[in-house]
């Protein structure tokens, strides 16, 4: 049965960040994710998780200068030391939060750079990161270039090829069905192709094209959730969307999956 994590960077924006944990738990989520924890002490976040009975499912390693538009460092030549320092900081937080997954954002390809050279830096950095904590899954995510123009990694097939070349058992793909629909489509067949490989470490969802609730837009997520369940996926699905209004008012999509889980857990 699908299990969902509320993305606290996008959802519950009507609350201060540290108050979003309680709001998500009240609505029935038992796991959360978000972009970055680094503005807060790990102990403070850990207390919010424990106090609300929540599992930390995922967060991102430091992305470089986010305010200036950077979206990751992993593919950027000359930034290896900064990338490595960020990975070590992310591992420190992951251990404190009992978080099993860290997303390593690829970054925006520099203008004029040769893709093969960027891929070499990327794969070297990924291999190094995976070796630093074998008990954590490090994830790479294909992201559409409408939301992040110039992002280095965009397609599922390339992500899986990279994971296979790096050949680290704890390097996996973060498959965001919102991004996948925009770039490639054919979501059910993509899930059927990739979930059985064991290389998908995390799924995420949002309505397409506006990135609102997953029951809005062109994707039939109810059907996809049933396919995901049938394929034996036991991980968490991150709800990474921007609510149209108050978050709690837009959770009708979540009810069919929350209520059976409550019954099952009794």
C-alpha positions as a printed NumPy array, in Angstrom:
array([[  0.   ,   0.   ,   0.   ],
       [  1.491,   3.38 ,  -0.975],
       [  2.944,   5.405,   1.885],
       [  3.333,   9.158,   1.484],
       [  5.687,  11.798,   2.852],
       [  4.606,  15.415,   3.026],
       [  7.161,  17.745,   1.476],
       [  7.46 ,  20.49 ,   4.076],
       [  9.262,  22.903,   1.764],
       [  6.178,  23.143,  -0.466],
       [  3.306,  22.   ,   1.737],
       [  2.034,  23.677,   4.926],
       [  3.488,  27.041,   3.936],
       [  0.802,  28.643,   6.102],
       [  2.872,  27.521,   9.113],
       [  6.407,  28.35 ,  10.234],
       [  8.773,  25.59 ,   9.108],
       [  9.198,  23.889,  12.478],
       [  5.433,  23.907,  13.008],
       [  4.831,  22.054,   9.74 ],
       [  5.85 ,  18.741,  11.307],
       [  2.893,  18.798,  13.694],
       [  0.533,  19.934,  10.935],
       [  1.58 ,  17.034,   8.682],
       [  1.206,  14.5  ,  11.49 ],
       [ -2.234,  15.85 ,  12.36 ],
       [ -3.33 ,  15.268,   8.76 ],
       [ -2.213,  11.646,   8.887],
       [  1.257,  11.679,   7.333],
       [  3.832,   9.505,   9.067],
       [  6.819,  10.672,   7.012],
       [  8.164,  13.997,   5.779],
       [ 10.744,  15.331,   3.373],
       [ 11.957,  18.813,   2.427],
       [ 14.689,  20.519,   0.456],
       [ 17.183,  21.507,   3.149],
       [ 17.464,  21.28 ,   6.954],
       [ 20.554,  23.414,   7.4  ],
       [ 18.914,  26.598,   8.724],
       [ 17.982,  24.67 ,  11.869],
       [ 19.916,  22.617,  14.396],
       [ 19.654,  18.899,  13.727],
       [ 18.627,  18.323,  17.345],
       [ 15.669,  20.689,  16.969],
       [ 14.422,  18.922,  13.84 ],
       [ 14.972,  15.518,  15.447],
       [ 12.804,  16.597,  18.366],
       [  9.991,  17.628,  15.994],
       [ 10.202,  14.299,  14.211],
       [ 10.129,  12.27 ,  17.424],
       [  7.459,  14.395,  19.06 ],
       [  5.117,  13.919,  16.109],
       [  5.875,  10.278,  15.326],
       [  7.354,  11.102,  11.921],
       [ 10.058,   9.5  ,   9.818],
       [ 12.472,  11.691,   7.896],
       [ 12.37 ,  10.259,   4.378],
       [ 14.691,  12.522,   2.385],
       [ 16.446,  15.868,   2.09 ],
       [ 18.997,  17.408,  -0.277],
       [ 22.699,  17.964,   0.186],
       [ 23.732,  21.646,   0.123],
       [ 23.147,  22.991,  -3.42 ],
       [ 25.687,  25.815,  -3.608],
       [ 24.347,  29.374,  -3.606],
       [ 20.611,  28.733,  -3.844],
       [ 19.67 ,  32.412,  -3.672],
       [ 21.979,  33.159,  -6.605],
       [ 20.306,  30.42 ,  -8.646],
       [ 22.627,  27.47 ,  -8.124],
       [ 20.842,  24.118,  -8.072],
       [ 23.516,  21.659,  -7.049],
       [ 27.247,  21.148,  -7.423],
       [ 27.715,  17.528,  -8.424],
       [ 28.461,  18.118, -12.117],
       [ 30.418,  21.375, -11.769],
       [ 34.166,  21.297, -12.477],
       [ 36.262,  23.133,  -9.903],
       [ 33.631,  22.828,  -7.16 ],
       [ 34.629,  19.365,  -5.942],
       [ 35.865,  20.495,  -2.528],
       [ 32.65 ,  22.402,  -1.87 ],
       [ 30.609,  19.418,  -3.032],
       [ 32.473,  17.09 ,  -0.68 ],
       [ 32.094,  19.421,   2.289],
       [ 28.368,  19.597,   1.578],
       [ 28.065,  15.825,   1.424],
       [ 29.753,  15.46 ,   4.797],
       [ 27.424,  18.054,   6.305],
       [ 24.425,  16.242,   4.832],
       [ 25.628,  12.922,   6.273],
       [ 25.94 ,  14.524,   9.702],
       [ 22.317,  15.679,   9.513],
       [ 21.134,  12.354,   8.103],
       [ 22.649,  10.456,  11.011],
       [ 21.081,  12.825,  13.542],
       [ 17.664,  12.613,  11.864],
       [ 17.789,   8.876,  11.14 ],
       [ 17.254,   9.734,   7.481],
       [ 18.081,   6.941,   5.012],
       [ 18.33 ,   9.045,   1.827],
       [ 20.176,  12.14 ,   0.585],
       [ 19.539,  13.725,  -2.811],
       [ 22.649,  15.018,  -4.604],
       [ 21.484,  17.723,  -7.011],
       [ 23.385,  17.582, -10.297],
       [ 23.504,  21.322, -10.921],
       [ 23.021,  23.602, -13.913],
       [ 25.372,  22.901, -16.793],
       [ 27.72 ,  25.873, -17.377],
       [ 27.216,  27.553, -20.739],
       [ 29.514,  26.128, -23.382],
       [ 30.738,  23.228, -21.251],
       [ 31.188,  19.848, -22.915],
       [ 28.607,  17.421, -21.603],
       [ 31.067,  14.525, -21.522],
       [ 33.398,  16.496, -19.252],
       [ 30.55 ,  17.401, -16.906],
       [ 29.449,  13.773, -16.829],
       [ 32.945,  12.727, -15.809],
       [ 32.94 ,  15.162, -12.879],
       [ 29.422,  14.118, -11.964],
       [ 30.129,  10.406, -11.874],
       [ 33.367,  10.887,  -9.962],
       [ 31.591,  12.981,  -7.336],
       [ 28.74 ,  10.493,  -7.053],
       [ 31.106,   7.59 ,  -6.537],
       [ 32.997,   9.5  ,  -3.858],
       [ 29.784,  10.445,  -2.04 ],
       [ 28.405,   6.914,  -2.063],
       [ 31.604,   5.629,  -0.464],
       [ 31.3  ,   7.988,   2.517],
       [ 28.252,   6.334,   4.092],
       [ 27.265,   2.906,   2.835],
       [ 24.216,   2.841,   5.11 ],
       [ 22.662,   5.86 ,   3.351],
       [ 21.191,   5.84 ,  -0.153],
       [ 22.442,   8.726,  -2.285],
       [ 19.97 ,   9.728,  -4.981],
       [ 20.155,  11.491,  -8.327],
       [ 17.043,  13.068,  -9.824],
       [ 16.205,  13.896, -13.446],
       [ 14.561,  17.351, -13.404],
       [ 12.75 ,  19.048, -16.277],
       [ 14.339,  22.127, -17.828],
       [ 11.114,  24.115, -17.723],
       [ 11.324,  24.343, -13.938],
       [ 15.126,  24.516, -13.834],
       [ 16.526,  25.673, -17.2  ],
       [ 19.867,  24.083, -17.984],
       [ 19.673,  21.375, -15.307],
       [ 22.224,  18.716, -16.172],
       [ 20.155,  15.541, -15.648],
       [ 16.732,  15.311, -17.301],
       [ 15.893,  11.752, -18.365],
       [ 15.283,   8.491, -16.535],
       [ 17.32 ,   6.382, -18.949],
       [ 20.416,   8.541, -18.499],
       [ 20.044,   8.502, -14.713],
       [ 19.914,   4.705, -14.689],
       [ 22.902,   4.478, -17.013],
       [ 24.896,   6.714, -14.669],
       [ 23.937,   4.643, -11.629],
       [ 25.017,   1.49 , -13.425],
       [ 28.35 ,   2.991, -14.493],
       [ 29.181,   4.301, -11.014],
       [ 28.224,   0.858,  -9.707],
       [ 27.725,   1.745,  -6.04 ],
       [ 24.918,  -0.253,  -4.386],
       [ 23.75 ,   2.8  ,  -2.421],
       [ 23.53 ,   5.145,  -5.437],
       [ 19.962,   5.191,  -6.768],
       [ 17.489,   7.227,  -8.796],
       [ 14.933,   9.611,  -7.343],
       [ 12.03 ,   9.23 ,  -9.784],
       [  9.806,  12.294,  -9.676],
       [  6.741,  11.539, -11.795],
       [  6.   ,  15.249, -12.225],
       [  9.343,  15.85 , -13.922],
       [  9.136,  12.562, -15.811],
       [  5.721,  13.401, -17.268],
       [  6.919,  16.795, -18.518],
       [ 10.076,  15.423, -20.137],
       [  9.075,  11.926, -21.237],
       [  5.537,  10.849, -20.337],
       [  4.519,   7.179, -20.578],
       [  4.634,   6.974, -16.785],
       [  3.116,   3.547, -16.248],
       [  5.579,   1.936, -18.649],
       [  8.493,   3.823, -17.074],
       [  7.475,   2.54 , -13.646],
       [  7.174,  -0.994, -14.996],
       [ 10.632,  -0.722, -16.538],
       [ 12.509,   0.807, -13.618],
       [ 10.908,  -0.191, -10.316],
       [ 11.788,  -3.884, -10.692],
       [ 15.489,  -3.033, -11.174],
       [ 15.874,  -1.975,  -7.527],
       [ 17.625,   1.188,  -8.691],
       [ 14.712,   3.525,  -7.814],
       [ 15.298,   4.724,  -4.274],
       [ 12.452,   7.214,  -3.938],
       [  9.346,   8.382,  -5.794],
       [  7.786,  11.852,  -5.852],
       [  4.537,  13.216,  -7.252],
       [  2.74 ,  16.435,  -8.142],
       [ -0.053,  17.436, -10.479],
       [  0.987,  18.313, -14.023],
       [  1.391,  20.973, -15.338],
       [  0.769,  23.414, -12.456],
       [  2.5  ,  21.331,  -9.752],
       [ -0.558,  21.455,  -7.512],
       [ -2.271,  18.539,  -5.745],
       [ -1.852,  15.209,  -7.543],
       [ -5.599,  14.863,  -8.182],
       [ -5.431,  17.957, -10.406],
       [ -4.074,  17.992, -13.933],
       [ -3.342,  15.543, -16.695],
       [ -1.943,  12.569, -14.729],
       [ -4.203,   9.818, -13.311],
       [ -2.299,   9.234, -10.104],
       [ -4.906,   6.948,  -8.598],
       [ -4.182,   4.494, -11.406],
       [ -0.435,   4.958, -10.996],
       [ -0.593,   4.373,  -7.233],
       [ -2.29 ,   1.048,  -7.901],
       [  0.4  ,   0.143, -10.456],
       [  3.164,   1.157,  -8.031],
       [  1.604,  -1.045,  -5.361],
       [  1.264,  -3.958,  -7.78 ],
       [  4.93 ,  -3.615,  -8.734],
       [  5.912,  -4.196,  -5.113],
       [  7.363,  -0.79 ,  -4.314],
       [  7.669,  -0.53 ,  -0.529],
       [  9.366,   2.855,  -0.244],
       [  7.915,   6.279,   0.444],
       [  6.265,   8.525,  -2.154],
       [  7.06 ,  12.187,  -1.586],
       [  4.181,  14.626,  -2.115],
       [  6.235,  17.488,  -3.522],
       [  3.609,  19.92 ,  -4.734],
       [  2.442,  23.496,  -4.207],
       [ -1.071,  23.459,  -2.694],
       [ -3.622,  25.661,  -4.432],
       [ -4.786,  26.933,  -1.047],
       [ -4.489,  25.787,   2.551],
       [ -2.665,  22.463,   2.547],
       [ -5.106,  20.538,   4.731],
       [ -8.063,  21.581,   2.569],
       [ -6.471,  19.982,  -0.496],
       [ -5.832,  16.478,   0.841],
       [ -8.811,  14.7  ,  -0.734],
       [ -6.33 ,  12.781,  -2.899],
       [ -4.684,  11.407,   0.252],
       [ -7.804,  10.105,   2.019],
       [ -8.246,   6.81 ,   0.092],
       [ -4.687,   5.816,   1.019],
       [ -4.642,   7.153,   4.575],
       [ -7.768,   5.407,   5.854],
       [ -6.886,   1.83 ,   4.748],
       [ -3.447,   2.226,   6.309],
       [ -5.023,   3.234,   9.61 ],
       [ -7.153,   0.101,   9.528],
       [ -4.172,  -2.05 ,   8.605],
       [ -2.083,  -0.653,  11.479],
       [ -4.691,  -1.489,  14.125]])
